Amino acid sequence: MTGLHRILLVLAGVMGACGVMLAAGSAHLADATRLAAASSMLLFHASAVLGAIALVGRGLLNRAIGTVSAIGFVIAASLFAGDLCLRQYAGHGLFPMAAPTGGTLLIVSWLVLALAAAWPHRDKA
């Protein structure tokens, strides 16, 4: 496991914890529907990061491309959830089109994951 993979696993843990906190906030705060969507994005994609790194470690995904997909999941889910949280608590977003940009990057990251599965893995022998 590389240092980058370890960092991604730590970030997935932080994403999961934040997702649970946002789920609690959405259940207990009035008019907090944005937090439920932010929670879902973080929880789903924290699991996707864990899965991608595990599959890279097992050699089932192309190492470089699979790692790029995991990085994309972290950045994109954080961007999406961060924008929704800021809108909930501060009344404004990160920047115009931040959530849709994060969502689009999530779609791209899933496609990159598919590419990592389809791309031939070459062992260095």
Short mmCIF file of N, CA and C in Angstrom, two decimals:
data_model
loop_
_atom_site.label_atom_id
_atom_site.label_comp_id
_atom_site.label_asym_id
_atom_site.label_seq_id
_atom_site.Cartn_x
_atom_site.Cartn_y
_atom_site.Cartn_z
N MET A 1 0.84 -1.17 0.00
CA MET A 1 0.00 0.00 0.00
C MET A 1 0.89 1.24 0.00
N THR A 2 0.56 2.15 -0.87
CA THR A 2 1.35 3.38 -0.97
C THR A 2 0.88 4.39 0.08
N GLY A 3 1.70 5.40 0.29
CA GLY A 3 1.31 6.47 1.20
C GLY A 3 0.06 7.18 0.73
N LEU A 4 -0.08 7.35 -0.59
CA LEU A 4 -1.27 7.99 -1.14
C LEU A 4 -2.51 7.16 -0.85
N HIS A 5 -2.39 5.85 -0.96
CA HIS A 5 -3.53 4.98 -0.67
C HIS A 5 -3.93 5.09 0.80
N ARG A 6 -2.94 5.15 1.67
CA ARG A 6 -3.23 5.29 3.10
C ARG A 6 -3.95 6.62 3.36
N ILE A 7 -3.51 7.68 2.73
CA ILE A 7 -4.17 9.00 2.88
C ILE A 7 -5.61 8.91 2.39
N LEU A 8 -5.83 8.25 1.26
CA LEU A 8 -7.19 8.11 0.73
C LEU A 8 -8.07 7.31 1.69
N LEU A 9 -7.51 6.29 2.34
CA LEU A 9 -8.28 5.52 3.31
C LEU A 9 -8.64 6.38 4.53
N VAL A 10 -7.71 7.19 4.98
CA VAL A 10 -8.00 8.11 6.10
C VAL A 10 -9.09 9.10 5.69
N LEU A 11 -8.98 9.65 4.50
CA LEU A 11 -10.00 10.59 4.02
C LEU A 11 -11.37 9.92 3.89
N ALA A 12 -11.39 8.66 3.48
CA ALA A 12 -12.65 7.93 3.40
C ALA A 12 -13.27 7.79 4.79
N GLY A 13 -12.44 7.54 5.79
CA GLY A 13 -12.94 7.48 7.16
C GLY A 13 -13.52 8.80 7.63
N VAL A 14 -12.85 9.89 7.29
CA VAL A 14 -13.35 11.23 7.64
C VAL A 14 -14.66 11.51 6.89
N MET A 15 -14.70 11.13 5.62
CA MET A 15 -15.94 11.32 4.84
C MET A 15 -17.09 10.54 5.48
N GLY A 16 -16.83 9.31 5.90
CA GLY A 16 -17.86 8.50 6.53
C GLY A 16 -18.36 9.13 7.82
N ALA A 17 -17.43 9.59 8.65
CA ALA A 17 -17.81 10.23 9.91
C ALA A 17 -18.64 11.49 9.65
N CYS A 18 -18.21 12.29 8.71
CA CYS A 18 -18.96 13.51 8.37
C CYS A 18 -20.34 13.16 7.82
N GLY A 19 -20.40 12.09 7.03
CA GLY A 19 -21.68 11.66 6.49
C GLY A 19 -22.66 11.27 7.58
N VAL A 20 -22.18 10.59 8.61
CA VAL A 20 -23.05 10.21 9.73
C VAL A 20 -23.49 11.45 10.51
N MET A 21 -22.57 12.39 10.74
CA MET A 21 -22.95 13.63 11.44
C MET A 21 -23.99 14.41 10.65
N LEU A 22 -23.82 14.48 9.34
CA LEU A 22 -24.79 15.20 8.52
C LEU A 22 -26.14 14.48 8.50
N ALA A 23 -26.14 13.17 8.54
CA ALA A 23 -27.40 12.42 8.62
C ALA A 23 -28.12 12.75 9.92
N ALA A 24 -27.38 12.83 11.01
CA ALA A 24 -27.98 13.20 12.30
C ALA A 24 -28.54 14.62 12.23
N GLY A 25 -27.77 15.52 11.64
CA GLY A 25 -28.25 16.90 11.49
C GLY A 25 -29.51 16.98 10.65
N SER A 26 -29.56 16.20 9.60
CA SER A 26 -30.75 16.25 8.74
C SER A 26 -31.97 15.68 9.45
N ALA A 27 -31.75 14.76 10.39
CA ALA A 27 -32.87 14.16 11.13
C ALA A 27 -33.36 15.06 12.26
N HIS A 28 -32.50 15.91 12.78
CA HIS A 28 -32.86 16.67 13.97
C HIS A 28 -33.05 18.17 13.75
N LEU A 29 -32.60 18.68 12.63
CA LEU A 29 -32.75 20.12 12.36
C LEU A 29 -33.94 20.35 11.45
N ALA A 30 -34.61 21.46 11.67
CA ALA A 30 -35.74 21.81 10.81
C ALA A 30 -35.21 22.24 9.44
N ASP A 31 -35.93 21.85 8.40
CA ASP A 31 -35.61 22.26 7.03
C ASP A 31 -34.15 21.99 6.66
N ALA A 32 -33.70 20.77 6.86
CA ALA A 32 -32.30 20.43 6.60
C ALA A 32 -32.18 19.36 5.52
N THR A 33 -33.00 19.45 4.49
CA THR A 33 -32.96 18.43 3.44
C THR A 33 -31.63 18.42 2.69
N ARG A 34 -30.98 19.56 2.62
CA ARG A 34 -29.67 19.59 1.94
C ARG A 34 -28.66 18.70 2.65
N LEU A 35 -28.79 18.63 3.98
CA LEU A 35 -27.83 17.83 4.74
C LEU A 35 -28.00 16.35 4.45
N ALA A 36 -29.22 15.91 4.19
CA ALA A 36 -29.45 14.50 3.86
C ALA A 36 -28.75 14.15 2.55
N ALA A 37 -28.86 15.02 1.56
CA ALA A 37 -28.19 14.77 0.27
C ALA A 37 -26.67 14.79 0.44
N ALA A 38 -26.16 15.73 1.23
CA ALA A 38 -24.72 15.80 1.48
C ALA A 38 -24.24 14.55 2.20
N SER A 39 -25.03 14.10 3.19
CA SER A 39 -24.69 12.87 3.93
C SER A 39 -24.60 11.68 2.99
N SER A 40 -25.59 11.53 2.14
CA SER A 40 -25.60 10.40 1.20
C SER A 40 -24.38 10.40 0.30
N MET A 41 -24.05 11.55 -0.24
CA MET A 41 -22.89 11.62 -1.15
C MET A 41 -21.61 11.23 -0.43
N LEU A 42 -21.44 11.69 0.80
CA LEU A 42 -20.22 11.36 1.54
C LEU A 42 -20.17 9.88 1.91
N LEU A 43 -21.29 9.35 2.40
CA LEU A 43 -21.30 7.94 2.81
C LEU A 43 -21.12 7.00 1.63
N PHE A 44 -21.84 7.23 0.55
CA PHE A 44 -21.71 6.37 -0.62
C PHE A 44 -20.28 6.38 -1.17
N HIS A 45 -19.72 7.56 -1.26
CA HIS A 45 -18.43 7.68 -1.92
C HIS A 45 -17.26 7.36 -1.00
N ALA A 46 -17.46 7.44 0.31
CA ALA A 46 -16.44 6.93 1.24
C ALA A 46 -16.30 5.43 1.01
N SER A 47 -17.42 4.75 0.87
CA SER A 47 -17.39 3.31 0.57
C SER A 47 -16.75 3.03 -0.78
N ALA A 48 -17.02 3.89 -1.75
CA ALA A 48 -16.42 3.71 -3.07
C ALA A 48 -14.90 3.87 -3.02
N VAL A 49 -14.41 4.80 -2.22
CA VAL A 49 -12.97 4.98 -2.06
C VAL A 49 -12.36 3.72 -1.44
N LEU A 50 -12.99 3.22 -0.38
CA LEU A 50 -12.50 2.00 0.26
C LEU A 50 -12.46 0.84 -0.73
N GLY A 51 -13.52 0.70 -1.50
CA GLY A 51 -13.58 -0.37 -2.49
C GLY A 51 -12.54 -0.22 -3.58
N ALA A 52 -12.38 0.98 -4.08
CA ALA A 52 -11.40 1.21 -5.15
C ALA A 52 -9.99 0.88 -4.68
N ILE A 53 -9.63 1.33 -3.49
CA ILE A 53 -8.29 1.07 -2.98
C ILE A 53 -8.10 -0.43 -2.71
N ALA A 54 -9.12 -1.08 -2.19
CA ALA A 54 -9.03 -2.53 -1.96
C ALA A 54 -8.85 -3.28 -3.28
N LEU A 55 -9.59 -2.87 -4.31
CA LEU A 55 -9.48 -3.53 -5.61
C LEU A 55 -8.13 -3.26 -6.27
N VAL A 56 -7.61 -2.06 -6.09
CA VAL A 56 -6.27 -1.75 -6.60
C VAL A 56 -5.26 -2.65 -5.89
N GLY A 57 -5.40 -2.78 -4.58
CA GLY A 57 -4.47 -3.61 -3.80
C GLY A 57 -4.51 -5.08 -4.20
N ARG A 58 -5.66 -5.54 -4.63
CA ARG A 58 -5.80 -6.94 -5.07
C ARG A 58 -5.39 -7.14 -6.52
N GLY A 59 -5.08 -6.04 -7.21
CA GLY A 59 -4.68 -6.14 -8.61
C GLY A 59 -5.84 -6.28 -9.57
N LEU A 60 -7.06 -6.00 -9.11
CA LEU A 60 -8.23 -6.12 -9.96
C LEU A 60 -8.54 -4.85 -10.73
N LEU A 61 -7.92 -3.75 -10.34
CA LEU A 61 -8.02 -2.49 -11.08
C LEU A 61 -6.63 -2.05 -11.48
N ASN A 62 -6.54 -1.38 -12.60
CA ASN A 62 -5.29 -0.75 -12.99
C ASN A 62 -4.91 0.21 -11.87
N ARG A 63 -3.69 0.07 -11.37
CA ARG A 63 -3.27 0.82 -10.18
C ARG A 63 -3.40 2.33 -10.34
N ALA A 64 -2.85 2.90 -11.38
CA ALA A 64 -2.86 4.35 -11.56
C ALA A 64 -4.27 4.87 -11.80
N ILE A 65 -4.98 4.22 -12.69
CA ILE A 65 -6.32 4.69 -13.04
C ILE A 65 -7.28 4.49 -11.87
N GLY A 66 -7.17 3.38 -11.17
CA GLY A 66 -8.01 3.15 -10.00
C GLY A 66 -7.76 4.16 -8.90
N THR A 67 -6.50 4.52 -8.73
CA THR A 67 -6.15 5.55 -7.73
C THR A 67 -6.73 6.90 -8.13
N VAL A 68 -6.68 7.23 -9.41
CA VAL A 68 -7.28 8.49 -9.88
C VAL A 68 -8.77 8.51 -9.60
N SER A 69 -9.45 7.38 -9.80
CA SER A 69 -10.89 7.35 -9.51
C SER A 69 -11.15 7.59 -8.03
N ALA A 70 -10.35 7.01 -7.15
CA ALA A 70 -10.52 7.22 -5.71
C ALA A 70 -10.28 8.68 -5.33
N ILE A 71 -9.26 9.27 -5.91
CA ILE A 71 -9.00 10.70 -5.66
C ILE A 71 -10.19 11.53 -6.13
N GLY A 72 -10.73 11.18 -7.29
CA GLY A 72 -11.90 11.89 -7.81
C GLY A 72 -13.09 11.78 -6.88
N PHE A 73 -13.32 10.58 -6.32
CA PHE A 73 -14.43 10.40 -5.38
C PHE A 73 -14.27 11.32 -4.17
N VAL A 74 -13.06 11.40 -3.63
CA VAL A 74 -12.83 12.24 -2.44
C VAL A 74 -13.07 13.71 -2.76
N ILE A 75 -12.46 14.19 -3.82
CA ILE A 75 -12.57 15.61 -4.17
C ILE A 75 -14.00 15.96 -4.54
N ALA A 76 -14.61 15.17 -5.40
CA ALA A 76 -15.94 15.50 -5.91
C ALA A 76 -17.02 15.41 -4.83
N ALA A 77 -16.99 14.36 -4.01
CA ALA A 77 -18.00 14.23 -2.96
C ALA A 77 -17.83 15.34 -1.93
N SER A 78 -16.59 15.70 -1.63
CA SER A 78 -16.34 16.80 -0.69
C SER A 78 -16.82 18.13 -1.25
N LEU A 79 -16.61 18.35 -2.52
CA LEU A 79 -17.08 19.57 -3.17
C LEU A 79 -18.61 19.64 -3.14
N PHE A 80 -19.26 18.55 -3.51
CA PHE A 80 -20.71 18.50 -3.55
C PHE A 80 -21.28 18.71 -2.14
N ALA A 81 -20.81 17.92 -1.18
CA ALA A 81 -21.33 18.01 0.18
C ALA A 81 -20.97 19.35 0.83
N GLY A 82 -19.76 19.82 0.58
CA GLY A 82 -19.35 21.11 1.15
C GLY A 82 -20.22 22.25 0.68
N ASP A 83 -20.57 22.24 -0.59
CA ASP A 83 -21.44 23.29 -1.12
C ASP A 83 -22.82 23.23 -0.46
N LEU A 84 -23.38 22.03 -0.34
CA LEU A 84 -24.70 21.90 0.28
C LEU A 84 -24.68 22.31 1.76
N CYS A 85 -23.62 21.94 2.46
CA CYS A 85 -23.51 22.31 3.88
C CYS A 85 -23.37 23.82 4.05
N LEU A 86 -22.56 24.41 3.23
CA LEU A 86 -22.40 25.86 3.32
C LEU A 86 -23.71 26.58 3.00
N ARG A 87 -24.45 26.09 2.03
CA ARG A 87 -25.77 26.66 1.73
C ARG A 87 -26.72 26.51 2.92
N GLN A 88 -26.64 25.37 3.61
CA GLN A 88 -27.51 25.13 4.76
C GLN A 88 -27.17 26.07 5.92
N TYR A 89 -25.89 26.18 6.24
CA TYR A 89 -25.47 26.90 7.44
C TYR A 89 -25.12 28.36 7.22
N ALA A 90 -24.61 28.70 6.04
CA ALA A 90 -24.19 30.09 5.79
C ALA A 90 -25.11 30.84 4.83
N GLY A 91 -25.97 30.10 4.15
CA GLY A 91 -26.90 30.76 3.23
C GLY A 91 -26.33 31.03 1.85
N HIS A 92 -25.13 30.56 1.58
CA HIS A 92 -24.53 30.71 0.25
C HIS A 92 -23.65 29.51 -0.02
N GLY A 93 -23.36 29.26 -1.30
CA GLY A 93 -22.55 28.13 -1.69
C GLY A 93 -21.07 28.45 -1.73
N LEU A 94 -20.27 27.47 -2.07
CA LEU A 94 -18.82 27.65 -2.20
C LEU A 94 -18.50 28.61 -3.34
N PHE A 95 -19.07 28.33 -4.50
CA PHE A 95 -18.94 29.16 -5.69
C PHE A 95 -20.06 28.74 -6.64
N PRO A 96 -20.37 29.55 -7.63
CA PRO A 96 -21.46 29.17 -8.54
C PRO A 96 -21.18 27.81 -9.20
N MET A 97 -22.19 26.97 -9.21
CA MET A 97 -22.14 25.65 -9.84
C MET A 97 -21.22 24.66 -9.12
N ALA A 98 -20.92 24.89 -7.84
CA ALA A 98 -20.03 23.97 -7.12
C ALA A 98 -20.65 22.58 -6.98
N ALA A 99 -21.90 22.50 -6.53
CA ALA A 99 -22.53 21.18 -6.37
C ALA A 99 -22.67 20.45 -7.70
N PRO A 100 -23.15 21.10 -8.76
CA PRO A 100 -23.22 20.39 -10.04
C PRO A 100 -21.84 19.98 -10.57
N THR A 101 -20.83 20.79 -10.29
CA THR A 101 -19.47 20.41 -10.70
C THR A 101 -19.02 19.17 -9.94
N GLY A 102 -19.29 19.14 -8.63
CA GLY A 102 -18.96 17.96 -7.85
C GLY A 102 -19.71 16.74 -8.34
N GLY A 103 -20.99 16.90 -8.65
CA GLY A 103 -21.78 15.78 -9.17
C GLY A 103 -21.26 15.27 -10.49
N THR A 104 -20.88 16.18 -11.36
CA THR A 104 -20.33 15.78 -12.66
C THR A 104 -19.00 15.05 -12.47
N LEU A 105 -18.17 15.54 -11.55
CA LEU A 105 -16.90 14.86 -11.28
C LEU A 105 -17.12 13.48 -10.66
N LEU A 106 -18.20 13.31 -9.91
CA LEU A 106 -18.51 11.98 -9.38
C LEU A 106 -18.85 11.01 -10.52
N ILE A 107 -19.64 11.48 -11.47
CA ILE A 107 -19.97 10.64 -12.63
C ILE A 107 -18.69 10.26 -13.37
N VAL A 108 -17.83 11.24 -13.59
CA VAL A 108 -16.57 10.98 -14.28
C VAL A 108 -15.72 9.99 -13.49
N SER A 109 -15.69 10.13 -12.18
CA SER A 109 -14.90 9.22 -11.35
C SER A 109 -15.42 7.78 -11.44
N TRP A 110 -16.73 7.60 -11.51
CA TRP A 110 -17.28 6.25 -11.71
C TRP A 110 -16.88 5.69 -13.07
N LEU A 111 -16.88 6.53 -14.09
CA LEU A 111 -16.46 6.07 -15.41
C LEU A 111 -14.97 5.73 -15.43
N VAL A 112 -14.18 6.51 -14.71
CA VAL A 112 -12.75 6.22 -14.59
C VAL A 112 -12.55 4.89 -13.87
N LEU A 113 -13.36 4.62 -12.84
CA LEU A 113 -13.30 3.33 -12.15
C LEU A 113 -13.59 2.18 -13.13
N ALA A 114 -14.59 2.38 -13.97
CA ALA A 114 -14.91 1.36 -14.98
C ALA A 114 -13.73 1.16 -15.93
N LEU A 115 -13.10 2.24 -16.32
CA LEU A 115 -11.93 2.15 -17.19
C LEU A 115 -10.80 1.40 -16.49
N ALA A 116 -10.62 1.65 -15.20
CA ALA A 116 -9.57 0.97 -14.44
C ALA A 116 -9.81 -0.54 -14.40
N ALA A 117 -11.08 -0.93 -14.40
CA ALA A 117 -11.40 -2.36 -14.41
C ALA A 117 -11.18 -2.98 -15.78
N ALA A 118 -11.41 -2.20 -16.82
CA ALA A 118 -11.29 -2.72 -18.18
C ALA A 118 -9.86 -2.66 -18.73
N TRP A 119 -9.06 -1.74 -18.22
CA TRP A 119 -7.71 -1.55 -18.72
C TRP A 119 -6.83 -2.72 -18.30
N PRO A 120 -6.04 -3.24 -19.21
CA PRO A 120 -5.21 -4.39 -18.84
C PRO A 120 -4.19 -4.01 -17.77
N HIS A 121 -4.07 -4.90 -16.81
CA HIS A 121 -3.10 -4.73 -15.73
C HIS A 121 -1.81 -5.44 -16.13
N ARG A 122 -0.73 -4.72 -16.11
CA ARG A 122 0.55 -5.32 -16.51
C ARG A 122 1.46 -5.43 -15.31
N ASP A 123 1.78 -6.64 -14.96
CA ASP A 123 2.72 -6.86 -13.86
C ASP A 123 4.13 -6.57 -14.36
N LYS A 124 4.89 -5.95 -13.48
CA LYS A 124 6.30 -5.70 -13.81
C LYS A 124 7.10 -6.92 -13.36
N ALA A 125 7.50 -7.72 -14.30
CA ALA A 125 8.24 -8.94 -13.95
C ALA A 125 9.67 -8.85 -14.39
#
